[in-house]
Amino acid sequence: MDDRFIPYGRQFIDEEDIKSVVEVLRSDFITQGSKIPEFEEKLASYCGAKHAVVFNSGTSALHGAYFALGLSKNDEFITTPITFVATANAGLYLGAKPIFVDVEPDTGNIDVNKIEEKITEKTKLISVVHYAGHPVDLEKVKLIADKYGLKVVEDACHALGAKYKGEKIGSCKYSDATVFSFHPVKHITTGEGGAVLTNDKEVYEKLLMFRNHGITKDKNKFLNKPQGDWYYEMQFLGYNYRMTDIQAALGISQLKKLDKFVEKRREIAKIYNEAFKNNPYFDIPVEKEYAFHSYHLYPVRLKDKTKKKEIFNKLRQNGIGIQVHYIPVYLQPYYQNLGYKKGICPLAEDFYEREISLPIYPKMEHRDIIYVAKKLLQDKN
Ligand SMILES: Cc1ncc(COP(=O)(O)O)c(C=O)c1O
């Protein structure tokens, strides 16, 4: 018995990161200083998008993206049940109704071929999630969106550093906005934090106001005559969703290491893939021909779902912090109270019943990867 605990994900912080944060702490501005625009420019440039707006979480960034794209009361938006609740909740904040579309059994991503049948006159937007870091087939989503005049949001909280048809996720080539999270288990961290990327200037400007109470200080945009240099205007109801300069400094420093982090995640996935090749007990993640996977998660799918609880408990007892991603959103009590019924997305429910996420993070030691692989193969039956 080993007394180490191997988490499913964790941050990688080095001395350079710490130095960057301390520098800001010693400076004049610990929030709303120069680190925010610097992080935004570097993030946009990394992804190949025109604009980035950072937020204090991925959830607030999703809220901002949906708002800036015009999602509002009584609208419907299409999304996946295999995601963190935030993807759907952010639409509920605006009074819109999430419509859940079933998933592909292999990637766990929204089944693009099932989107069209769920579109109604009320549909405004499609929000896809690149589950685990495997991109959704975006070209197909864009074709549907264009046919019906819908907006597309990529919830890319799992997919910083991933690519679709050679193009970085975040370029917004096939979408109106892309959202990232910088929670510690994600590809890079700012503690808490998030961002929206877009190529649309109007959306960009709305996002800037949305994260700051709906306020503008740009005199060219004032609705009323300015009364003096102190003047600012609140033009719609926004929030305080601002990130601090302390966090942005950490983000800038982390971004320099992002490619290495993704490379390390892909190496771990390769070791797992090799260890689990042809095993009769569970299926391993796929990487379709259009995808460059960034492996935020390494989800395996048990062939015999009756074994899940036992395997989960045994691995936990062996110090392996496996997780489950995700309980289909609409099965949560809050969503059940809204009237969503069990059975609306059978493949998502089946995916949930089979899925277990194995530890994967850049700092993961080789002996731990081997230990996890060995234990899973021992405990599978
Ligand atoms: C797919 C997805 N969307 C949204 C979020 C929300 O991000 P945050 O925790 O930064 O608010 C997460 C975070 O876990 C996520 O995994």
Tab-separated table of C-alpha atoms and ligand atoms in Angstrom:
chain	number	residue	atom	x	y	z
A	1	MET	CA	0.000	0.000	0.000
A	2	ASP	CA	1.339	3.381	-1.056
A	3	ASP	CA	0.560	6.416	1.106
A	4	ARG	CA	0.856	9.014	-1.673
A	5	PHE	CA	-2.296	10.640	-3.035
A	6	ILE	CA	-2.340	11.276	-6.774
A	7	PRO	CA	-4.910	13.947	-7.677
A	8	TYR	CA	-6.730	13.872	-11.014
A	9	GLY	CA	-5.371	17.319	-11.846
A	10	ARG	CA	-3.263	20.051	-10.308
A	11	GLN	CA	-1.413	23.257	-11.127
A	12	PHE	CA	2.249	23.601	-12.112
A	13	ILE	CA	3.759	26.679	-10.447
A	14	ASP	CA	7.484	27.484	-10.649
A	15	GLU	CA	9.754	30.215	-9.279
A	16	GLU	CA	9.252	32.359	-12.379
A	17	ASP	CA	5.469	32.355	-11.733
A	18	ILE	CA	5.996	33.315	-8.094
A	19	LYS	CA	8.405	36.120	-9.059
A	20	SER	CA	5.877	37.548	-11.544
A	21	VAL	CA	3.162	37.660	-8.900
A	22	VAL	CA	5.441	39.171	-6.250
A	23	GLU	CA	6.491	41.907	-8.680
A	24	VAL	CA	2.871	42.991	-9.047
A	25	LEU	CA	2.345	42.848	-5.285
A	26	ARG	CA	5.257	45.303	-4.885
A	27	SER	CA	3.964	47.607	-7.639
A	28	ASP	CA	1.438	50.469	-7.578
A	29	PHE	CA	-1.430	48.552	-9.170
A	30	ILE	CA	-2.546	45.173	-7.931
A	31	THR	CA	-5.727	45.357	-9.991
A	32	GLN	CA	-6.739	47.207	-13.168
A	33	GLY	CA	-3.100	47.912	-14.075
A	34	SER	CA	-1.054	47.036	-17.147
A	35	LYS	CA	-0.954	43.240	-16.623
A	36	ILE	CA	-4.577	42.756	-17.670
A	37	PRO	CA	-4.210	44.154	-21.235
A	38	GLU	CA	-0.820	42.453	-21.545
A	39	PHE	CA	-2.318	39.055	-20.659
A	40	GLU	CA	-5.243	39.709	-23.019
A	41	GLU	CA	-2.959	40.588	-25.932
A	42	LYS	CA	-0.726	37.558	-25.364
A	43	LEU	CA	-3.661	35.175	-25.030
A	44	ALA	CA	-5.356	36.513	-28.179
A	45	SER	CA	-2.082	36.295	-30.067
A	46	TYR	CA	-1.408	32.716	-28.877
A	47	CYS	CA	-4.829	31.591	-30.097
A	48	GLY	CA	-4.870	33.686	-33.261
A	49	ALA	CA	-7.948	35.754	-32.327
A	50	LYS	CA	-8.312	39.527	-32.584
A	51	HIS	CA	-9.502	40.180	-29.028
A	52	ALA	CA	-9.459	38.645	-25.560
A	53	VAL	CA	-11.244	39.850	-22.427
A	54	VAL	CA	-10.239	38.214	-19.154
A	55	PHE	CA	-12.739	37.538	-16.377
A	56	ASN	CA	-12.601	36.384	-12.767
A	57	SER	CA	-13.772	32.870	-13.718
A	58	GLY	CA	-14.674	30.687	-16.671
A	59	THR	CA	-18.273	30.883	-15.480
A	60	SER	CA	-18.391	34.701	-15.562
A	61	ALA	CA	-16.668	34.573	-18.972
A	62	LEU	CA	-19.452	32.278	-20.247
A	63	HIS	CA	-22.058	34.643	-18.793
A	64	GLY	CA	-20.332	37.522	-20.607
A	65	ALA	CA	-20.083	35.657	-23.921
A	66	TYR	CA	-23.764	34.689	-23.934
A	67	PHE	CA	-24.781	38.241	-22.947
A	68	ALA	CA	-22.586	39.912	-25.568
A	69	LEU	CA	-24.031	37.642	-28.268
A	70	GLY	CA	-27.542	38.700	-27.343
A	71	LEU	CA	-28.864	35.662	-25.473
A	72	SER	CA	-31.786	36.841	-23.349
A	73	LYS	CA	-35.054	36.024	-21.642
A	74	ASN	CA	-37.166	33.279	-23.247
A	75	ASP	CA	-34.498	32.431	-25.835
A	76	GLU	CA	-33.357	28.849	-26.207
A	77	PHE	CA	-29.752	27.761	-26.596
A	78	ILE	CA	-28.414	24.360	-27.557
A	79	THR	CA	-25.750	22.683	-25.471
A	80	THR	CA	-24.454	19.353	-24.150
A	81	PRO	CA	-25.337	17.591	-20.899
A	82	ILE	CA	-21.791	16.191	-20.535
A	83	THR	CA	-20.253	19.342	-19.098
A	84	PHE	CA	-19.809	21.222	-15.877
A	85	VAL	CA	-23.071	22.883	-14.808
A	86	ALA	CA	-21.632	26.344	-15.602
A	87	THR	CA	-22.116	25.900	-19.386
A	88	ALA	CA	-25.879	25.691	-18.928
A	89	ASN	CA	-26.171	27.862	-15.814
A	90	ALA	CA	-24.669	30.896	-17.560
A	91	GLY	CA	-27.653	30.861	-19.936
A	92	LEU	CA	-30.117	30.494	-17.053
A	93	TYR	CA	-28.627	33.668	-15.514
A	94	LEU	CA	-29.964	35.495	-18.604
A	95	GLY	CA	-33.405	33.872	-18.454
A	96	ALA	CA	-32.697	31.606	-21.445
A	97	LYS	CA	-33.511	27.894	-21.635
A	98	PRO	CA	-30.838	25.248	-22.250
A	99	ILE	CA	-31.849	22.565	-24.757
A	100	PHE	CA	-29.703	19.479	-24.319
A	101	VAL	CA	-28.512	17.491	-27.317
A	102	ASP	CA	-27.153	13.975	-26.864
A	103	VAL	CA	-23.443	13.136	-27.158
A	104	GLU	CA	-21.135	11.001	-29.284
A	105	PRO	CA	-20.366	7.806	-27.375
A	106	ASP	CA	-16.618	7.947	-28.129
A	107	THR	CA	-15.557	11.589	-27.615
A	108	GLY	CA	-18.354	12.536	-25.196
A	109	ASN	CA	-18.826	15.698	-27.291
A	110	ILE	CA	-22.208	16.997	-28.446
A	111	ASP	CA	-23.416	14.937	-31.426
A	112	VAL	CA	-23.330	17.558	-34.151
A	113	ASN	CA	-25.694	15.464	-36.304
A	114	LYS	CA	-28.425	15.805	-33.660
A	115	ILE	CA	-28.311	19.593	-33.286
A	116	GLU	CA	-30.569	20.522	-36.185
A	117	GLU	CA	-33.589	18.555	-34.930
A	118	LYS	CA	-33.577	20.604	-31.688
A	119	ILE	CA	-33.631	24.029	-33.361
A	120	THR	CA	-36.859	26.020	-32.915
A	121	GLU	CA	-37.899	29.619	-33.567
A	122	LYS	CA	-36.615	30.475	-30.105
A	123	THR	CA	-33.096	29.120	-30.634
A	124	LYS	CA	-30.479	31.871	-30.489
A	125	LEU	CA	-27.171	30.198	-29.886
A	126	ILE	CA	-25.250	26.915	-29.879
A	127	SER	CA	-22.756	26.403	-27.048
A	128	VAL	CA	-20.441	23.458	-27.661
A	129	VAL	CA	-17.967	22.012	-25.151
A	130	HIS	CA	-14.648	20.534	-26.275
A	131	TYR	CA	-14.981	17.779	-23.694
A	132	ALA	CA	-11.695	16.646	-22.087
A	133	GLY	CA	-9.782	18.735	-24.668
A	134	HIS	CA	-11.011	16.957	-27.819
A	135	PRO	CA	-12.433	19.559	-30.218
A	136	VAL	CA	-15.990	19.310	-31.495
A	137	ASP	CA	-16.344	19.116	-35.302
A	138	LEU	CA	-16.657	22.905	-35.544
A	139	GLU	CA	-17.003	23.204	-39.307
A	140	LYS	CA	-20.266	21.245	-39.143
A	141	VAL	CA	-21.535	23.355	-36.233
A	142	LYS	CA	-20.797	26.540	-38.176
A	143	LEU	CA	-22.699	25.261	-41.227
A	144	ILE	CA	-25.812	24.648	-39.113
A	145	ALA	CA	-25.451	27.982	-37.301
A	146	ASP	CA	-25.173	29.869	-40.592
A	147	LYS	CA	-28.184	28.053	-42.043
A	148	TYR	CA	-30.403	29.159	-39.127
A	149	GLY	CA	-28.713	32.468	-38.247
A	150	LEU	CA	-27.464	31.293	-34.853
A	151	LYS	CA	-24.445	32.368	-32.802
A	152	VAL	CA	-21.792	29.832	-31.783
A	153	VAL	CA	-19.917	29.791	-28.470
A	154	GLU	CA	-17.086	27.362	-27.801
A	155	ASP	CA	-16.850	26.451	-24.131
A	156	ALA	CA	-13.161	25.630	-24.396
A	157	CYS	CA	-12.536	25.441	-20.655
A	158	HIS	CA	-10.950	22.019	-21.305
A	159	ALA	CA	-9.254	22.878	-24.564
A	160	LEU	CA	-6.619	25.612	-24.323
A	161	GLY	CA	-3.767	24.413	-26.558
A	162	ALA	CA	-5.982	22.041	-28.566
A	163	LYS	CA	-6.360	22.385	-32.345
A	164	TYR	CA	-9.144	21.806	-34.826
A	165	LYS	CA	-8.036	21.076	-38.405
A	166	GLY	CA	-4.637	22.564	-37.539
A	167	GLU	CA	-6.174	25.786	-36.188
A	168	LYS	CA	-5.778	26.677	-32.497
A	169	ILE	CA	-8.922	26.497	-30.378
A	170	GLY	CA	-9.628	30.124	-29.499
A	171	SER	CA	-9.019	31.450	-33.016
A	172	CYS	CA	-12.827	31.727	-33.349
A	173	LYS	CA	-12.589	30.765	-37.008
A	174	TYR	CA	-15.840	28.805	-36.682
A	175	SER	CA	-17.461	30.615	-33.757
A	176	ASP	CA	-18.468	34.017	-32.426
A	177	ALA	CA	-16.686	33.573	-29.101
A	178	THR	CA	-14.499	31.068	-27.259
A	179	VAL	CA	-14.373	30.753	-23.481
A	180	PHE	CA	-11.473	29.508	-21.334
A	181	SER	CA	-11.093	28.797	-17.606
A	182	PHE	CA	-7.898	29.232	-15.598
A	183	HIS	CA	-8.899	27.142	-12.595
A	184	PRO	CA	-5.867	25.262	-11.152
A	185	VAL	CA	-6.751	21.933	-12.813
A	186	LYS	CA	-6.891	23.583	-16.270
A	187	HIS	CA	-4.030	23.966	-18.782
A	188	ILE	CA	-2.822	27.224	-17.253
A	189	THR	CA	-3.983	28.852	-14.034
A	190	THR	CA	-4.578	32.271	-12.518
A	191	GLY	CA	-6.059	30.775	-9.330
A	192	GLU	CA	-9.600	31.539	-10.419
A	193	GLY	CA	-10.028	33.153	-13.825
A	194	GLY	CA	-11.375	32.936	-17.327
A	195	ALA	CA	-11.422	34.655	-20.716
A	196	VAL	CA	-13.545	35.249	-23.788
A	197	LEU	CA	-11.892	35.452	-27.197
A	198	THR	CA	-13.615	36.941	-30.231
A	199	ASN	CA	-12.929	38.472	-33.619
A	200	ASP	CA	-15.940	40.785	-33.378
A	201	LYS	CA	-15.136	44.320	-32.178
A	202	GLU	CA	-18.672	45.036	-31.020
A	203	VAL	CA	-18.777	41.837	-28.947
A	204	TYR	CA	-15.362	42.743	-27.543
A	205	GLU	CA	-16.510	46.174	-26.432
A	206	LYS	CA	-19.658	44.765	-24.820
A	207	LEU	CA	-17.573	42.236	-22.911
A	208	LEU	CA	-15.320	44.977	-21.525
A	209	MET	CA	-18.371	46.821	-20.205
A	210	PHE	CA	-20.141	43.682	-18.972
A	211	ARG	CA	-17.282	42.742	-16.635
A	212	ASN	CA	-17.332	46.267	-15.174
A	213	HIS	CA	-20.994	46.980	-14.276
A	214	GLY	CA	-21.972	47.991	-17.826
A	215	ILE	CA	-19.826	51.123	-17.450
A	216	THR	CA	-17.960	52.927	-20.238
A	217	LYS	CA	-15.416	55.698	-19.816
A	218	ASP	CA	-15.067	56.173	-23.592
A	219	LYS	CA	-16.414	59.614	-24.410
A	220	ASN	CA	-17.152	58.630	-27.997
A	221	LYS	CA	-19.706	56.173	-26.640
A	222	PHE	CA	-21.523	58.405	-24.154
A	223	LEU	CA	-25.281	58.677	-24.540
A	224	ASN	CA	-25.349	61.982	-22.620
A	225	LYS	CA	-23.130	65.048	-22.730
A	226	PRO	CA	-20.133	64.543	-20.393
A	227	GLN	CA	-20.278	66.821	-17.358
A	228	GLY	CA	-16.489	66.831	-16.863
A	229	ASP	CA	-13.419	64.636	-17.008
A	230	TRP	CA	-14.689	62.491	-14.139
A	231	TYR	CA	-17.708	61.452	-16.140
A	232	TYR	CA	-18.554	57.834	-16.923
A	233	GLU	CA	-21.748	56.136	-17.936
A	234	MET	CA	-23.450	52.913	-16.934
A	235	GLN	CA	-25.454	51.899	-19.994
A	236	PHE	CA	-26.647	48.406	-19.085
A	237	LEU	CA	-26.640	46.118	-16.072
A	238	GLY	CA	-23.232	44.483	-15.830
A	239	TYR	CA	-21.253	42.885	-13.014
A	240	ASN	CA	-17.936	43.142	-11.242
A	241	TYR	CA	-16.334	40.212	-13.061
A	242	ARG	CA	-12.854	41.741	-13.194
A	243	MET	CA	-9.624	39.767	-12.897
A	244	THR	CA	-6.793	41.289	-10.811
A	245	ASP	CA	-3.315	42.232	-12.071
A	246	ILE	CA	-1.915	39.725	-9.571
A	247	GLN	CA	-3.756	36.961	-11.424
A	248	ALA	CA	-2.948	38.336	-14.882
A	249	ALA	CA	0.789	38.342	-14.045
A	250	LEU	CA	0.511	34.665	-13.144
A	251	GLY	CA	-1.409	34.049	-16.373
A	252	ILE	CA	1.293	35.724	-18.504
A	253	SER	CA	3.995	33.642	-16.848
A	254	GLN	CA	1.960	30.420	-17.206
A	255	LEU	CA	1.181	31.109	-20.863
A	256	LYS	CA	4.918	30.888	-21.672
A	257	LYS	CA	4.821	27.259	-20.507
A	258	LEU	CA	1.508	26.288	-22.108
A	259	ASP	CA	2.964	24.384	-25.076
A	260	LYS	CA	5.169	22.372	-22.715
A	261	PHE	CA	2.166	21.639	-20.488
A	262	VAL	CA	0.142	20.362	-23.448
A	263	GLU	CA	3.089	18.298	-24.672
A	264	LYS	CA	3.430	16.713	-21.224
A	265	ARG	CA	-0.298	15.914	-21.088
A	266	ARG	CA	-0.072	14.294	-24.521
A	267	GLU	CA	2.948	12.239	-23.408
A	268	ILE	CA	1.028	10.948	-20.376
A	269	ALA	CA	-1.949	10.075	-22.604
A	270	LYS	CA	0.416	8.169	-24.878
A	271	ILE	CA	1.769	6.135	-21.963
A	272	TYR	CA	-1.774	5.339	-20.810
A	273	ASN	CA	-2.820	4.467	-24.389
A	274	GLU	CA	0.076	2.046	-24.684
A	275	ALA	CA	-0.610	0.442	-21.291
A	276	PHE	CA	-4.318	0.011	-22.054
A	277	LYS	CA	-4.001	-1.068	-25.695
A	278	ASN	CA	-6.444	-3.880	-26.579
A	279	ASN	CA	-7.588	-4.322	-22.985
A	280	PRO	CA	-11.010	-5.987	-22.780
A	281	TYR	CA	-12.308	-3.941	-19.825
A	282	PHE	CA	-12.615	-0.340	-20.939
A	283	ASP	CA	-12.375	2.006	-23.911
A	284	ILE	CA	-9.749	4.736	-24.007
A	285	PRO	CA	-10.037	8.287	-25.416
A	286	VAL	CA	-10.053	8.714	-29.190
A	287	GLU	CA	-8.422	11.442	-31.277
A	288	LYS	CA	-10.336	11.999	-34.514
A	289	GLU	CA	-8.585	13.004	-37.710
A	290	TYR	CA	-9.596	16.671	-37.325
A	291	ALA	CA	-8.451	16.894	-33.717
A	292	PHE	CA	-5.315	17.750	-31.787
A	293	HIS	CA	-6.304	16.722	-28.261
A	294	SER	CA	-5.036	18.792	-25.319
A	295	TYR	CA	-6.003	16.143	-22.705
A	296	HIS	CA	-7.402	18.240	-19.894
A	297	LEU	CA	-8.878	14.863	-18.908
A	298	TYR	CA	-8.128	11.249	-19.706
A	299	PRO	CA	-11.601	9.683	-19.568
A	300	VAL	CA	-11.964	5.909	-19.866
A	301	ARG	CA	-15.324	4.207	-20.465
A	302	LEU	CA	-15.954	0.894	-18.714
A	303	LYS	CA	-17.454	-1.848	-20.850
A	304	ASP	CA	-19.250	-3.216	-17.766
A	305	LYS	CA	-20.844	-0.247	-16.044
A	306	THR	CA	-22.012	-2.313	-13.067
A	307	LYS	CA	-18.350	-2.339	-11.923
A	308	LYS	CA	-17.934	1.440	-11.793
A	309	LYS	CA	-18.605	2.069	-8.127
A	310	GLU	CA	-16.359	-0.752	-6.978
A	311	ILE	CA	-13.483	0.284	-9.275
A	312	PHE	CA	-13.874	3.914	-8.279
A	313	ASN	CA	-13.764	3.057	-4.561
A	314	LYS	CA	-10.812	0.689	-4.909
A	315	LEU	CA	-8.729	3.225	-6.834
A	316	ARG	CA	-9.540	5.932	-4.304
A	317	GLN	CA	-8.518	3.594	-1.498
A	318	ASN	CA	-5.226	3.158	-3.328
A	319	GLY	CA	-4.555	6.897	-3.243
A	320	ILE	CA	-5.641	7.604	-6.815
A	321	GLY	CA	-7.835	10.699	-7.053
A	322	ILE	CA	-9.954	9.604	-9.947
A	323	GLN	CA	-13.048	11.631	-10.788
A	324	VAL	CA	-16.202	11.382	-12.854
A	325	HIS	CA	-16.938	13.914	-15.639
A	326	TYR	CA	-19.865	14.493	-15.651
A	327	ILE	CA	-23.256	13.797	-14.131
A	328	PRO	CA	-25.485	14.936	-17.044
A	329	VAL	CA	-26.436	18.517	-16.145
A	330	TYR	CA	-30.190	17.974	-16.480
A	331	LEU	CA	-30.107	15.176	-13.865
A	332	GLN	CA	-29.147	17.701	-11.168
A	333	PRO	CA	-32.030	18.352	-8.737
A	334	TYR	CA	-32.249	22.015	-9.767
A	335	TYR	CA	-32.723	21.061	-13.426
A	336	GLN	CA	-35.134	18.249	-12.540
A	337	ASN	CA	-37.233	20.878	-10.743
A	338	LEU	CA	-37.222	22.938	-13.923
A	339	GLY	CA	-38.914	19.978	-15.634
A	340	TYR	CA	-36.070	18.195	-17.473
A	341	LYS	CA	-36.748	14.455	-17.537
A	342	LYS	CA	-34.357	11.533	-17.134
A	343	GLY	CA	-33.903	9.790	-20.478
A	344	ILE	CA	-33.791	12.845	-22.765
A	345	CYS	CA	-30.160	12.128	-23.705
A	346	PRO	CA	-29.692	8.349	-23.277
A	347	LEU	CA	-26.152	8.248	-24.661
A	348	ALA	CA	-25.055	10.979	-22.240
A	349	GLU	CA	-26.542	9.022	-19.354
A	350	ASP	CA	-24.780	5.879	-20.545
A	351	PHE	CA	-21.497	7.817	-20.959
A	352	TYR	CA	-21.798	9.075	-17.376
A	353	GLU	CA	-22.489	5.573	-16.042
A	354	ARG	CA	-19.311	4.215	-17.669
A	355	GLU	CA	-16.880	7.115	-17.353
A	356	ILE	CA	-13.902	7.495	-15.011
A	357	SER	CA	-11.243	10.245	-15.378
A	358	LEU	CA	-7.687	9.196	-14.614
A	359	PRO	CA	-5.069	11.561	-13.163
A	360	ILE	CA	-3.301	13.696	-15.798
A	361	TYR	CA	-1.307	16.879	-15.156
A	362	PRO	CA	2.094	18.236	-16.250
A	363	LYS	CA	3.823	17.585	-12.930
A	364	MET	CA	2.707	13.953	-12.845
A	365	GLU	CA	5.655	11.661	-12.174
A	366	HIS	CA	6.368	8.702	-14.438
A	367	ARG	CA	6.098	6.205	-11.552
A	368	ASP	CA	2.633	7.603	-10.744
A	369	ILE	CA	1.442	7.159	-14.346
A	370	ILE	CA	2.598	3.526	-14.255
A	371	TYR	CA	1.064	3.012	-10.800
A	372	VAL	CA	-2.335	4.347	-11.952
A	373	ALA	CA	-2.259	2.203	-15.106
A	374	LYS	CA	-1.305	-0.914	-13.139
A	375	LYS	CA	-3.926	-0.394	-10.458
A	376	LEU	CA	-6.688	0.203	-12.987
A	377	LEU	CA	-5.829	-2.967	-14.867
A	378	GLN	CA	-5.766	-4.873	-11.553
A	379	ASP	CA	-9.032	-3.438	-10.241
A	380	LYS	CA	-11.122	-3.552	-13.388
A	381	ASN	CA	-12.825	-6.763	-12.324
B	1	LIG	C1	-16.569	22.801	-19.388
B	1	LIG	C2	-16.490	23.839	-18.315
B	1	LIG	N1	-17.166	24.986	-18.467
B	1	LIG	C3	-17.108	25.965	-17.544
B	1	LIG	C4	-16.361	25.837	-16.395
B	1	LIG	C5	-16.343	26.930	-15.387
B	1	LIG	O1	-15.094	27.480	-15.182
B	1	LIG	P1	-14.685	28.145	-13.778
B	1	LIG	O2	-14.547	27.048	-12.780
B	1	LIG	O3	-13.403	28.846	-14.077
B	1	LIG	O4	-15.783	29.099	-13.425
B	1	LIG	C6	-15.624	24.669	-16.204
B	1	LIG	C7	-14.793	24.523	-14.997
B	1	LIG	O5	-14.707	23.527	-14.350
B	1	LIG	C8	-15.702	23.632	-17.175
B	1	LIG	O6	-15.024	22.487	-17.014
